[in-house]
mmCIF file of N, CA and C in Angstrom:
data_model
loop_
_atom_site.group_PDB
_atom_site.id
_atom_site.type_symbol
_atom_site.label_atom_id
_atom_site.label_comp_id
_atom_site.label_asym_id
_atom_site.label_seq_id
_atom_site.Cartn_x
_atom_site.Cartn_y
_atom_site.Cartn_z
ATOM 1 N N MET G 1137 38.602 -9.043 -0.694
ATOM 2 C CA MET G 1137 37.798 -9.914 0.783
ATOM 3 C C MET G 1137 37.794 -10.881 0.238
ATOM 4 N N GLU G 1138 39.008 -12.365 0.828
ATOM 5 C CA GLU G 1138 39.426 -13.260 0.383
ATOM 6 C C GLU G 1138 38.418 -14.203 1.336
ATOM 7 N N LEU G 1139 38.105 -15.177 -0.124
ATOM 8 C CA LEU G 1139 37.356 -16.299 0.587
ATOM 9 C C LEU G 1139 38.237 -17.602 0.943
ATOM 10 N N ALA G 1140 37.707 -18.279 2.544
ATOM 11 C CA ALA G 1140 38.716 -19.241 2.698
ATOM 12 C C ALA G 1140 37.749 -19.976 2.792
ATOM 13 N N GLY G 1141 38.120 -21.060 2.966
ATOM 14 C CA GLY G 1141 37.330 -22.733 2.872
ATOM 15 C C GLY G 1141 36.397 -23.391 2.086
ATOM 16 N N THR G 1142 35.435 -23.817 2.937
ATOM 17 C CA THR G 1142 33.725 -23.912 2.222
ATOM 18 C C THR G 1142 33.588 -22.746 1.334
ATOM 19 N N GLU G 1143 33.780 -21.564 1.673
ATOM 20 C CA GLU G 1143 33.133 -20.375 1.122
ATOM 21 C C GLU G 1143 34.473 -20.355 -0.532
ATOM 22 N N ALA G 1144 34.696 -20.645 -0.757
ATOM 23 C CA ALA G 1144 36.520 -21.199 -1.673
ATOM 24 C C ALA G 1144 35.719 -21.443 -2.331
ATOM 25 N N VAL G 1145 34.561 -22.683 -2.505
ATOM 26 C CA VAL G 1145 34.216 -23.385 -3.146
ATOM 27 C C VAL G 1145 32.249 -23.313 -3.596
ATOM 28 N N LEU G 1146 32.020 -22.568 -2.110
ATOM 29 C CA LEU G 1146 30.961 -22.709 -2.514
ATOM 30 C C LEU G 1146 29.954 -21.110 -3.024
ATOM 31 N N VAL G 1147 30.934 -20.165 -3.144
ATOM 32 C CA VAL G 1147 30.444 -18.732 -3.937
ATOM 33 C C VAL G 1147 30.876 -19.229 -5.269
ATOM 34 N N PRO G 1148 31.959 -19.781 -5.842
ATOM 35 C CA PRO G 1148 31.982 -20.284 -7.388
ATOM 36 C C PRO G 1148 30.950 -20.642 -7.829
ATOM 37 N N ALA G 1149 30.540 -22.111 -7.022
ATOM 38 C CA ALA G 1149 29.732 -22.921 -7.505
ATOM 39 C C ALA G 1149 28.249 -22.164 -7.728
ATOM 40 N N LEU G 1150 28.045 -21.707 -6.855
ATOM 41 C CA LEU G 1150 26.294 -20.841 -6.852
ATOM 42 C C LEU G 1150 26.335 -20.082 -7.554
ATOM 43 N N LYS G 1151 27.404 -19.247 -8.120
ATOM 44 C CA LYS G 1151 27.670 -18.292 -9.132
ATOM 45 C C LYS G 1151 27.479 -18.753 -10.359
ATOM 46 N N PHE G 1152 27.633 -19.994 -10.947
ATOM 47 C CA PHE G 1152 27.719 -20.983 -12.219
ATOM 48 C C PHE G 1152 26.537 -21.362 -12.062
ATOM 49 N N ILE G 1153 25.829 -22.164 -10.467
ATOM 50 C CA ILE G 1153 24.461 -22.400 -10.879
ATOM 51 C C ILE G 1153 23.484 -21.302 -11.216
ATOM 52 N N MET G 1154 23.682 -20.428 -10.337
ATOM 53 C CA MET G 1154 22.481 -18.448 -10.747
ATOM 54 C C MET G 1154 22.507 -18.843 -12.043
ATOM 55 N N LEU G 1155 23.862 -18.323 -13.174
ATOM 56 C CA LEU G 1155 24.755 -18.612 -14.159
ATOM 57 C C LEU G 1155 23.566 -18.587 -15.245
ATOM 58 N N GLY G 1156 23.865 -20.659 -15.026
ATOM 59 C CA GLY G 1156 22.977 -21.468 -15.914
ATOM 60 C C GLY G 1156 21.799 -21.486 -15.543
ATOM 61 N N VAL G 1157 20.712 -21.253 -14.342
ATOM 62 C CA VAL G 1157 19.526 -21.029 -13.928
ATOM 63 C C VAL G 1157 18.947 -19.881 -15.066
ATOM 64 N N MET G 1158 19.510 -18.474 -14.642
ATOM 65 C CA MET G 1158 19.344 -17.709 -15.815
ATOM 66 C C MET G 1158 19.522 -17.503 -17.454
ATOM 67 N N VAL G 1159 20.181 -18.201 -17.998
ATOM 68 C CA VAL G 1159 20.562 -18.267 -18.885
ATOM 69 C C VAL G 1159 19.184 -19.736 -19.795
ATOM 70 N N GLY G 1160 19.124 -20.586 -18.910
ATOM 71 C CA GLY G 1160 17.843 -21.475 -19.007
ATOM 72 C C GLY G 1160 16.540 -20.152 -19.359
ATOM 73 N N GLY G 1161 16.174 -19.652 -18.055
ATOM 74 C CA GLY G 1161 15.507 -18.870 -18.437
ATOM 75 C C GLY G 1161 15.306 -17.661 -19.806
ATOM 76 N N ALA G 1162 16.524 -17.470 -20.144
ATOM 77 C CA ALA G 1162 16.853 -16.343 -20.910
ATOM 78 C C ALA G 1162 15.942 -17.401 -21.984
ATOM 79 N N ILE G 1163 16.745 -18.473 -22.313
ATOM 80 C CA ILE G 1163 16.318 -19.793 -23.492
ATOM 81 C C ILE G 1163 14.862 -20.105 -23.932
ATOM 82 N N ALA G 1164 14.206 -20.036 -22.164
ATOM 83 C CA ALA G 1164 12.818 -20.608 -22.761
ATOM 84 C C ALA G 1164 12.161 -19.909 -22.362
ATOM 85 N N VAL G 1165 12.062 -18.256 -22.028
ATOM 86 C CA VAL G 1165 11.555 -16.690 -22.422
ATOM 87 C C VAL G 1165 11.376 -16.459 -24.198
ATOM 88 N N PHE G 1166 12.627 -16.934 -24.804
ATOM 89 C CA PHE G 1166 12.847 -16.310 -26.160
ATOM 90 C C PHE G 1166 12.108 -17.492 -26.661
ATOM 91 N N ARG G 1167 11.794 -19.341 -26.170
ATOM 92 C CA ARG G 1167 11.940 -20.263 -27.268
ATOM 93 C C ARG G 1167 10.107 -19.659 -27.562
ATOM 94 N N GLU G 1168 9.427 -18.884 -25.967
ATOM 95 C CA GLU G 1168 7.933 -18.695 -26.130
ATOM 96 C C GLU G 1168 7.774 -16.898 -26.748
ATOM 97 N N ILE G 1169 8.667 -16.194 -27.419
ATOM 98 C CA ILE G 1169 8.071 -15.184 -27.582
ATOM 99 C C ILE G 1169 8.094 -15.024 -29.134
ATOM 100 N N VAL G 1170 9.730 -15.139 -29.887
ATOM 101 C CA VAL G 1170 9.742 -15.686 -30.936
ATOM 102 C C VAL G 1170 8.896 -16.118 -32.095
ATOM 103 N N PRO G 1171 8.018 -17.487 -31.477
ATOM 104 C CA PRO G 1171 6.694 -17.075 -32.771
ATOM 105 C C PRO G 1171 5.828 -16.365 -32.716
ATOM 106 N N MET G 1172 5.286 -15.863 -31.233
ATOM 107 C CA MET G 1172 4.609 -14.784 -31.280
ATOM 108 C C MET G 1172 4.662 -13.835 -32.231
ATOM 109 N N ALA G 1173 6.018 -13.377 -32.180
ATOM 110 C CA ALA G 1173 6.964 -12.384 -32.993
ATOM 111 C C ALA G 1173 6.421 -12.587 -34.751
ATOM 112 N N ARG G 1174 6.251 -13.617 -34.616
ATOM 113 C CA ARG G 1174 6.251 -13.930 -36.104
ATOM 114 C C ARG G 1174 4.668 -14.415 -36.612
ATOM 115 N N GLY G 1175 4.403 -14.146 -35.553
ATOM 116 C CA GLY G 1175 2.625 -13.733 -35.690
ATOM 117 C C GLY G 1175 2.001 -15.997 -35.130
ATOM 118 N N ARG G 1176 2.650 -16.696 -34.923
ATOM 119 C CA ARG G 1176 1.920 -18.098 -34.935
ATOM 120 C C ARG G 1176 2.143 -17.666 -33.447
ATOM 121 N N VAL G 1177 0.706 -18.453 -33.172
ATOM 122 C CA VAL G 1177 -0.057 -18.579 -31.079
ATOM 123 C C VAL G 1177 0.236 -20.484 -31.654
ATOM 124 N N LEU G 1178 0.409 -20.444 -30.197
ATOM 125 C CA LEU G 1178 1.235 -22.384 -29.416
ATOM 126 C C LEU G 1178 -0.614 -22.880 -29.543
ATOM 127 N N ARG G 1179 -0.548 -23.799 -30.114
ATOM 128 C CA ARG G 1179 -1.990 -24.715 -29.832
ATOM 129 C C ARG G 1179 -1.628 -25.879 -29.125
ATOM 130 N N SER G 1180 -0.932 -25.405 -27.708
ATOM 131 C CA SER G 1180 -0.764 -26.399 -27.101
ATOM 132 C C SER G 1180 -2.472 -26.556 -26.190
ATOM 133 N N ASP G 1181 -3.348 -25.772 -26.483
ATOM 134 C CA ASP G 1181 -4.817 -25.895 -24.985
ATOM 135 C C ASP G 1181 -5.872 -26.196 -25.665
ATOM 136 N N GLU G 1182 -5.650 -26.269 -27.268
ATOM 137 C CA GLU G 1182 -6.900 -27.632 -27.847
ATOM 138 C C GLU G 1182 -7.219 -28.426 -27.593
ATOM 139 N N PRO G 1183 -6.565 -29.361 -27.155
ATOM 140 C CA PRO G 1183 -7.101 -30.471 -26.538
ATOM 141 C C PRO G 1183 -7.424 -30.702 -25.036
ATOM 142 N N ALA G 1184 -6.813 -29.497 -24.098
ATOM 143 C CA ALA G 1184 -7.756 -29.360 -23.000
ATOM 144 C C ALA G 1184 -9.450 -28.515 -23.481
ATOM 145 N N GLU G 1185 -8.800 -28.128 -24.478
ATOM 146 C CA GLU G 1185 -10.409 -26.969 -25.201
ATOM 147 C C GLU G 1185 -11.643 -28.979 -25.164
ATOM 148 N N LYS G 1186 -10.955 -29.413 -26.156
ATOM 149 C CA LYS G 1186 -11.609 -30.578 -26.279
ATOM 150 C C LYS G 1186 -12.604 -31.580 -25.632
ATOM 151 N N GLU G 1187 -12.076 -31.544 -24.029
ATOM 152 C CA GLU G 1187 -12.104 -33.001 -23.593
ATOM 153 C C GLU G 1187 -13.334 -31.848 -22.122
ATOM 154 N N GLN G 1188 -13.314 -30.755 -22.398
ATOM 155 C CA GLN G 1188 -14.231 -30.424 -21.747
ATOM 156 C C GLN G 1188 -15.423 -30.218 -22.064
ATOM 157 N N SER G 1189 -15.879 -30.240 -23.809
ATOM 158 C CA SER G 1189 -16.750 -30.028 -24.945
ATOM 159 C C SER G 1189 -17.597 -31.526 -24.229
#
């Protein structure tokens, strides 16, 4: 199947965008999982709890 015209540019561009989104998502997930696997818990919720008190 040969791509012609706009499809010849659009399809590869969308493939690279999708690949970038997938890699970015994988990096974000691993940045959350690795500290948890090492036994550390992120403390980002502490300021919100102090404001409610």
